[in-house]
Coordinates of C-alpha atoms in Angstrom, one line a residue:
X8 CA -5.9 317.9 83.2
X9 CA -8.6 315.0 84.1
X10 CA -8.4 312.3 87.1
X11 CA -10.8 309.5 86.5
X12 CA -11.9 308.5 90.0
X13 CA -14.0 304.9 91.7
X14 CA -15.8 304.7 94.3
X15 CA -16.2 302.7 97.5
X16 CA -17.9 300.7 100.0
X17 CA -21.0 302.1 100.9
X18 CA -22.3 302.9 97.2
X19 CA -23.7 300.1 96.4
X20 CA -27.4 299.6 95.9
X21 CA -29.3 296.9 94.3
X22 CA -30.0 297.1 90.5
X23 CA -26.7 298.8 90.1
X24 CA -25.4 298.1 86.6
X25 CA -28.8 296.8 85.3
X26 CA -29.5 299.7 83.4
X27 CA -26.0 299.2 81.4
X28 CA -26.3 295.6 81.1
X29 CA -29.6 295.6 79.8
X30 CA -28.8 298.1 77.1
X31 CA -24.9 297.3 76.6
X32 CA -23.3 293.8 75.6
X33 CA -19.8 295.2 76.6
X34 CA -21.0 296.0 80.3
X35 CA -23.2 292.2 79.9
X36 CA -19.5 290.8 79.6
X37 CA -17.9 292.6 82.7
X38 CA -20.5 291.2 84.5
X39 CA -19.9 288.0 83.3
X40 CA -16.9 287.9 83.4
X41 CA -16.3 288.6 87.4
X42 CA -19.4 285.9 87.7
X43 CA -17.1 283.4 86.2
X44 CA -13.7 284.8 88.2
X45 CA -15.9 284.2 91.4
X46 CA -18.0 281.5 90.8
X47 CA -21.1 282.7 91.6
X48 CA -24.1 285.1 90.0
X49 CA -22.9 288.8 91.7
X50 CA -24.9 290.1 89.0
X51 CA -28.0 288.9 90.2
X52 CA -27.7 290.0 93.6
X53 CA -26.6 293.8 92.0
X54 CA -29.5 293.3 90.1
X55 CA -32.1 291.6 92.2
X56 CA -31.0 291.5 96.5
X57 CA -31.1 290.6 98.4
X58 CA -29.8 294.4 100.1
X59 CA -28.1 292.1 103.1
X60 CA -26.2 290.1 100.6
X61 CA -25.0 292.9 98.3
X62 CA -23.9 294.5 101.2
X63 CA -21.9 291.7 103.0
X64 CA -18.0 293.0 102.6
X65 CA -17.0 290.3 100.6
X66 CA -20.2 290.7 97.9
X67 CA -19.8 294.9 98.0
X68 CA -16.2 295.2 97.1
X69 CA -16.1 293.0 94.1
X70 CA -19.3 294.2 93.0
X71 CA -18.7 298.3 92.8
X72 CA -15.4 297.3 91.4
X73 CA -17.7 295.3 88.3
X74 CA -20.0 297.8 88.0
X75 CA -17.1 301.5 87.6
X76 CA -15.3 298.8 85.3
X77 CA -18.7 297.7 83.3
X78 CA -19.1 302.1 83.2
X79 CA -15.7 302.3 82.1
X80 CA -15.3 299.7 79.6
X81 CA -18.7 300.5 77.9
X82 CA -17.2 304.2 77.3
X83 CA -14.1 303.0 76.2
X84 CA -15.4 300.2 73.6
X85 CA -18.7 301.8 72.6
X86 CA -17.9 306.0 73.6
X87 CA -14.4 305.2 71.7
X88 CA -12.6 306.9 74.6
X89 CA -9.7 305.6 76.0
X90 CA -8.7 307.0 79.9
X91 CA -5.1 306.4 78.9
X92 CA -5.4 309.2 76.1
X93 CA -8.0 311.3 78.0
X94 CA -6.9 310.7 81.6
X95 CA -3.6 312.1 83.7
X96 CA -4.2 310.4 86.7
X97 CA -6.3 308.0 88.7
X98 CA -7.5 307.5 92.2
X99 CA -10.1 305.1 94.0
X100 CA -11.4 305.2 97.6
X101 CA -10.5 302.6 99.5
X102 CA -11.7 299.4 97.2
X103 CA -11.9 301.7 94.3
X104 CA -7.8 301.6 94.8
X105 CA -7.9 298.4 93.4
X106 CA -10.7 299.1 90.8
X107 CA -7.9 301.9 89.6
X108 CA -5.4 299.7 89.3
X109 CA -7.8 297.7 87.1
X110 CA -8.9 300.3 84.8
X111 CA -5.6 301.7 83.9
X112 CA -3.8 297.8 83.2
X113 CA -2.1 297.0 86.8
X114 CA -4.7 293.5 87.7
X115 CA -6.8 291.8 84.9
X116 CA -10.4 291.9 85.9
X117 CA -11.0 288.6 87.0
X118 CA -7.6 288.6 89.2
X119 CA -9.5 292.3 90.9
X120 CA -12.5 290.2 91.5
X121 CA -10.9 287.6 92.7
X122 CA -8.7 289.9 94.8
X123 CA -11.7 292.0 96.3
X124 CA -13.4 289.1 97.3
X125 CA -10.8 287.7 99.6
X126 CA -10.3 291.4 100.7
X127 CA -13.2 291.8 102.2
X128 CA -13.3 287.8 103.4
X129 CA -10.5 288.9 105.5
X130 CA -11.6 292.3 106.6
X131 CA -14.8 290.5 107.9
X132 CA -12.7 287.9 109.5
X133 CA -10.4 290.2 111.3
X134 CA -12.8 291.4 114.4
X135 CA -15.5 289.1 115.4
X136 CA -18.9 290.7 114.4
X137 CA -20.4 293.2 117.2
X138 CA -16.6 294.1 118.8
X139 CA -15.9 296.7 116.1
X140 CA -17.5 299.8 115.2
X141 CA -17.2 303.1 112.7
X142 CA -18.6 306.4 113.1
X143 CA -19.1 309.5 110.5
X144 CA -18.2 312.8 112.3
X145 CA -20.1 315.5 110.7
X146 CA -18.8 319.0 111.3
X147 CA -15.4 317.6 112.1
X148 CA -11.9 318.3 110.2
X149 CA -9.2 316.0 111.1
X150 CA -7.7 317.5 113.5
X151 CA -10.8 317.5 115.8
X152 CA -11.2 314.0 115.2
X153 CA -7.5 312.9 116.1
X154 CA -8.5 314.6 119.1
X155 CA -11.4 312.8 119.8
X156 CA -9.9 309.8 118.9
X157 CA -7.2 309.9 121.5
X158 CA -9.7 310.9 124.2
X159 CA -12.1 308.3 123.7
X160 CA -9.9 305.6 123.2
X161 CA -8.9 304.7 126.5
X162 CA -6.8 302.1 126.0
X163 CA -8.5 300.5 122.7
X164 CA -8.2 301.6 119.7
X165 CA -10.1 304.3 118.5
X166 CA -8.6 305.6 115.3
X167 CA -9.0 308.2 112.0
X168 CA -9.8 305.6 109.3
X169 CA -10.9 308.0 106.4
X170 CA -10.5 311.9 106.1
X171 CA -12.9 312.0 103.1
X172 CA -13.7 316.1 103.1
X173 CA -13.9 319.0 105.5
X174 CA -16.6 318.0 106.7
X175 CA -16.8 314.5 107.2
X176 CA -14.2 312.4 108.9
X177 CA -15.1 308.0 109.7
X178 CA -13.5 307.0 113.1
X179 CA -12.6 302.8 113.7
X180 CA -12.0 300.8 116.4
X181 CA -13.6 298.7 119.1
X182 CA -17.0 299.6 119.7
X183 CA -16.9 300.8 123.0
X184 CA -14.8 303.2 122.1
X185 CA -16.2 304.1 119.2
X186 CA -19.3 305.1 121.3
X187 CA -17.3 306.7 123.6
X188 CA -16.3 308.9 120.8
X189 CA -19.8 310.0 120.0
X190 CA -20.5 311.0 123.4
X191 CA -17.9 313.4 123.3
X192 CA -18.5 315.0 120.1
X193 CA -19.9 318.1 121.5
X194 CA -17.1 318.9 123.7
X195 CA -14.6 318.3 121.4
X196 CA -16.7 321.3 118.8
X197 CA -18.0 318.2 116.5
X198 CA -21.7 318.7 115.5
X199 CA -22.9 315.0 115.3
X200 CA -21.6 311.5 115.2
X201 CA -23.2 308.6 113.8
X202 CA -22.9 304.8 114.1
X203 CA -22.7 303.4 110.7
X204 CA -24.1 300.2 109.2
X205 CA -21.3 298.7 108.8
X206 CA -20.0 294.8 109.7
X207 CA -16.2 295.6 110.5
X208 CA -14.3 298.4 111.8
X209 CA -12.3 299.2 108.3
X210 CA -8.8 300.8 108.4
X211 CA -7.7 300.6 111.2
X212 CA -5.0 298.6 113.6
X213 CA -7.7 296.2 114.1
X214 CA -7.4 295.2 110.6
X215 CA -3.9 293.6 110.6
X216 CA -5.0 290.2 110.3
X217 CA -6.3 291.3 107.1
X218 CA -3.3 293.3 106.1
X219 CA -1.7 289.6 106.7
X220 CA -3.8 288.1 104.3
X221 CA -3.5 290.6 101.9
X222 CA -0.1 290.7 101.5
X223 CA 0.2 287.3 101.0
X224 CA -2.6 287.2 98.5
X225 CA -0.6 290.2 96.4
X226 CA 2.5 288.5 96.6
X227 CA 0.9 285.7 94.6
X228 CA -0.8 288.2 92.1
X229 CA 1.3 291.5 92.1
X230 CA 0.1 294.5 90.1
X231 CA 1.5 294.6 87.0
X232 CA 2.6 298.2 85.0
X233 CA 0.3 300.8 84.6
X234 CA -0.5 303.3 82.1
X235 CA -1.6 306.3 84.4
X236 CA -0.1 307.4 87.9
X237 CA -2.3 306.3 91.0
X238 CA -2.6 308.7 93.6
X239 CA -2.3 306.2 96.8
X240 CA -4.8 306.1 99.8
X241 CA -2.2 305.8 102.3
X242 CA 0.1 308.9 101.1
X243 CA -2.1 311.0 98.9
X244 CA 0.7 310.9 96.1
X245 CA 1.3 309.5 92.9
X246 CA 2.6 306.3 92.6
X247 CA 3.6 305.0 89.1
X248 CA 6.2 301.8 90.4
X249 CA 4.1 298.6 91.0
X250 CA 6.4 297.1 93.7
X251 CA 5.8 300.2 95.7
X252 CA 2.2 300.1 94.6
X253 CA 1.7 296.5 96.4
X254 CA 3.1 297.6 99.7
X255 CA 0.9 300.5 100.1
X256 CA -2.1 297.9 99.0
X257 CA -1.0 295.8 102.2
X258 CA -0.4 299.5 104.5
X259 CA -3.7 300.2 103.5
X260 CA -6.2 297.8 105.0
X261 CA -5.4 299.3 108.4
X262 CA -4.3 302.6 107.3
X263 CA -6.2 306.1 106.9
X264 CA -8.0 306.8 103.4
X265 CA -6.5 310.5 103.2
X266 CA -8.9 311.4 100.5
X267 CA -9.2 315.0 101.3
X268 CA -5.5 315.5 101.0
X269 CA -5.4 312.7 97.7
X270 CA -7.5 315.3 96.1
X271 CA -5.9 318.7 96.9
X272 CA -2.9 317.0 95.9
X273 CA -4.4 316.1 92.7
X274 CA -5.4 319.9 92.6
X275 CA -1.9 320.9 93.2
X276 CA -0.4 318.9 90.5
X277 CA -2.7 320.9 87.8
X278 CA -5.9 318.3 87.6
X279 CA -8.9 320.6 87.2
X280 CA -11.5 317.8 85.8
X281 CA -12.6 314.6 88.1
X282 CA -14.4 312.4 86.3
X283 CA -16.3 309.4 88.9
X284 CA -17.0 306.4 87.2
X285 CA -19.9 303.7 89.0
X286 CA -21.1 306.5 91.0
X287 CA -22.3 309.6 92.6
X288 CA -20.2 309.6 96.3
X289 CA -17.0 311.1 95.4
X290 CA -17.9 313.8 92.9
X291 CA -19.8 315.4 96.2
X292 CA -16.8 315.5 98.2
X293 CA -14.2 316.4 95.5
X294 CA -16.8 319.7 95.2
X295 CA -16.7 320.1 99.5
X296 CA -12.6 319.9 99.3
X297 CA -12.7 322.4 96.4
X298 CA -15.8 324.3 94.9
X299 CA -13.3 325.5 91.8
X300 CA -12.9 321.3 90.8
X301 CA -14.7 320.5 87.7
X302 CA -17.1 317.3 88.4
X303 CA -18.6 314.9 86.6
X304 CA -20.5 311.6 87.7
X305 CA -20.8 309.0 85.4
X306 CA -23.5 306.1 86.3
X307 CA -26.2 306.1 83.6
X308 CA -25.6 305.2 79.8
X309 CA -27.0 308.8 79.2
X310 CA -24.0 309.9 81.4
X311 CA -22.1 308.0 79.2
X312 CA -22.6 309.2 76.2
X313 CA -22.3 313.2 77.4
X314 CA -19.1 312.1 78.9
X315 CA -18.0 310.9 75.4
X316 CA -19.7 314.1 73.4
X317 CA -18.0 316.2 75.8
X318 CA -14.1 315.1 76.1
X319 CA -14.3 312.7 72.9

């Protein structure tokens, strides 16, 4: 059994996509295509830079989304695959939710363009720049960081905001305490914690004036049916109901990305094959959660056209 995966934040780069658009006419339209939804030239800043304007929030999200749907659509149209026929599941982290719900029929393209856009709009809005913070915790499982967490938060908030593999957990919250948090690693057994490069302190309680926005701007465009189960960020389980589907959208701009648990999950339910499409970030921690997974990362045409050889 296969799961298709798509990535998030933090695996963007510029000239992402160029390869496939300059060799590809079906990936040329998905880039056009979001251009048009947003009205601006994303694909020239994937292709070109500026680095600080690809990765401002509200460019980043829209533009991995258009770049795991150009890889997608290219091996549907021209590798002659369909994931509906060759897939059991799906799953995305974080943004790549939504580029999920894309790929298997639940938001047209230009409405997950559109969508990602205000998403991360309103994720940068939420906290004034410089007041929030986000830290990777290497050597740390989740229950060391909850720890942490509730030790350095000291009255603010200092939460889990992704439990990505065993040995990488991202804390969120107000800055102080987010460097309060690294100061403590050691005692609390953690090897390292690092400050990340990031603009907004992502899925956490902090995030609720985004969760605001969100939910209104689903209730105006609700996912439609899809044709393979999702396996939620907020519960790690499948989800196949696309009323439920929009509430756990909204729960999950300040909720945890349980992406460890999503994937042994998907392990328990017999998938054996992860296939990331748009990038190389997830197939690396699938393999960390479980050296028997199966992975394959799918960026290049090249990749591409194994991927089709292989499972066509």
């Amino acid at each position: 059994m296969r799961a298709f995966l798509f990535p998030g934040q933090g695996s963007q780069k510029v000239g992402m996509g160029a390869e496939l658009a300059d060799v590809s006419p079906v990936a040329r339209e998905v880039f056009e295509e979001v251009d048009e939804a947003l009205g601006q030239k994303l694909s020239r800043i994937m292709r070109e830079g500026p680095e600080d304007q690809l990765t401002l929030t509200e460019n980043a999200q829209p533009a991995i989304m258009a770049n795991a749907i150009a890889t997608l659509r290219v091996l549907e149209r021209e590798g002659g695959l369909a994931i509906a026929d060759k897939g059991n599941c799906v799953a995305g982290h974080s943004l790549g939710e939504y580029t999920a719900l894309c790929a298997v029929g639940a938001f047209p393209l230009a409405d997950t363009a559109r969508l990602l856009k205000l998403r991360g709009q309103a994720m940068q809005a939420a906290v004034p720049v410089g007041e929030g913070a986000m830290a990777a915790l290497l050597g740390a499982d989740v229950e060391k960081a909850e720890a942490l967490a509730e030790a350095a938060a000291q009255g603010q908030v200092c939460e889990v905001a992704n439990d990505n593999d065993p040995t990488q957990v991202v804390i969120s919250g107000h800055r102080s305490a987010i460097e309060r948090a690294i100061a403590l690693t050691k005692e609390h057994g953690i090897k390292r914690g690092i400050l990340l490069p990031v603009s907004a302190p992502f899925h956490c309680s902090l995030m609720q004036p985004a969760a605001n926005a969100m939910a209104k701007a689903l209730d105006d465009c609700p996912p439609r049916g899809f044709s393979l189960p999702l396996y939620a960020n907020v519960t790690a389980a499948p989800v196949s109901d696309p009323a439920e589907e929009l509430g756990l959208l909204v729960e999950q701009v300040t909720g945890r990305v349980r992406w460890r648990e999503s994937v042994l999950a998907m392990r328990e339910d017999g998938m054996e094959d992860f296939v990331e499409l748009g990038g190389k970030v997830l197939g690396p921690m699938v393999g960390r959660i479980d050296r028997d997974a199966k992975v394959t990362s799918v960026v290049m045409m090249a990749d591409i056209e194994a991927l089709a050889k292989e499972i066509g």
